[in-house]
Amino acid sequence: MGMGTSTFVTRWINFLTMLLAIAVIIFGVWMSTHHDSCRKSLTLPVIGLGAVIFLISVVGFLGALKNISILLWIYLITLFFVLVGILVFTVLVFIITNNGSGHNVTGLRYKEYQLQDFSSWFLKELNNSHNWEKLKVCLVKSEDCNNLSKKYKTLQQYKSAKLSPIEAGCCRPPSQCGYPAVNASYYDLTFHPVSPNSDCKRYKNSRAIKCYDCDSCKAGVAQYMKTEWRVVAIFNVVLFVILSIIYFVGCCARRNAARSHSKA
């Protein structure tokens, strides 16, 4: 790559990345003003990510603009550690989310998930009472369970519905309990459960209780997290490829800056 071309490309790529980082930081600040504690928990990582991207971009932009070799060195070293971090994180995500395929149940259009099918990391995190209490508050606030009766007006519609993992695990008792559904939000608990599963006793029709303390609910959350993390992992693979190309262009710009200094 030519001397001027690599410097020009590095300069403008980092300028555009700075604008992107500013947008990420603004989004993080907006989240911090939101009253939902579930969204507030993501504020610090979002702002931190934006700040790191912004600082790296500023260093790369100034290094390419002024042909300052030391700044380009700092830029490349920092970007290298970011690439290593993305690679390690992505590999770990694929390992952690490798288990938990779900079980088909006769008569249902969705799968039921069991907590023991997931990786030990999920078991440790979701069985931690402090972590689960925070997640449970988010689940209750989300109104997913309460909205089922609005989405499915009749019992027939509810029985033929394709529920999400969280709806299937947190809003209803496991099918093996044998409780007959009265409607989308109410089960007849006068029937004796046909399964020794402890979730059968944990389920209550109360909006604030439902099956939020059930292992089936934790399994539904684990499946949701698994799906979301897989999306993040795929995004990270794409990001890794793009940053690797930027890293290569930055190496060319650093080499060109060193040559221009040696000629001077």
mmCIF file with all atom_site columns, C-alpha atoms in Angstrom, residues 5 21 83 89 141 162 180 230 250:
data_model
loop_
_atom_site.group_PDB
_atom_site.id
_atom_site.type_symbol
_atom_site.label_atom_id
_atom_site.label_alt_id
_atom_site.label_comp_id
_atom_site.label_asym_id
_atom_site.label_entity_id
_atom_site.label_seq_id
_atom_site.pdbx_PDB_ins_code
_atom_site.Cartn_x
_atom_site.Cartn_y
_atom_site.Cartn_z
_atom_site.occupancy
_atom_site.B_iso_or_equiv
_atom_site.pdbx_formal_charge
_atom_site.auth_seq_id
_atom_site.auth_comp_id
_atom_site.auth_asym_id
_atom_site.auth_atom_id
_atom_site.pdbx_PDB_model_num
ATOM 1 C CA . THR A 1 5   ? -2.830  5.987   0.647  1.00 0.00 ? 5   THR A CA 1
ATOM 2 C CA . ALA A 1 21  ? -17.813 6.342   19.511 1.00 0.00 ? 21  ALA A CA 1
ATOM 3 C CA . LEU A 1 83  ? -8.214  -7.677  18.862 1.00 0.00 ? 83  LEU A CA 1
ATOM 4 C CA . PHE A 1 89  ? -14.216 -13.231 24.471 1.00 0.00 ? 89  PHE A CA 1
ATOM 5 C CA . LYS A 1 141 ? -41.173 -5.196  35.272 1.00 0.00 ? 141 LYS A CA 1
ATOM 6 C CA . LYS A 1 162 ? -45.417 -20.334 20.103 1.00 0.00 ? 162 LYS A CA 1
ATOM 7 C CA . PRO A 1 180 ? -54.897 -27.503 33.373 1.00 0.00 ? 180 PRO A CA 1
ATOM 8 C CA . ARG A 1 230 ? -24.494 -15.888 19.926 1.00 0.00 ? 230 ARG A CA 1
ATOM 9 C CA . GLY A 1 250 ? -2.293  1.135   10.418 1.00 0.00 ? 250 GLY A CA 1
#
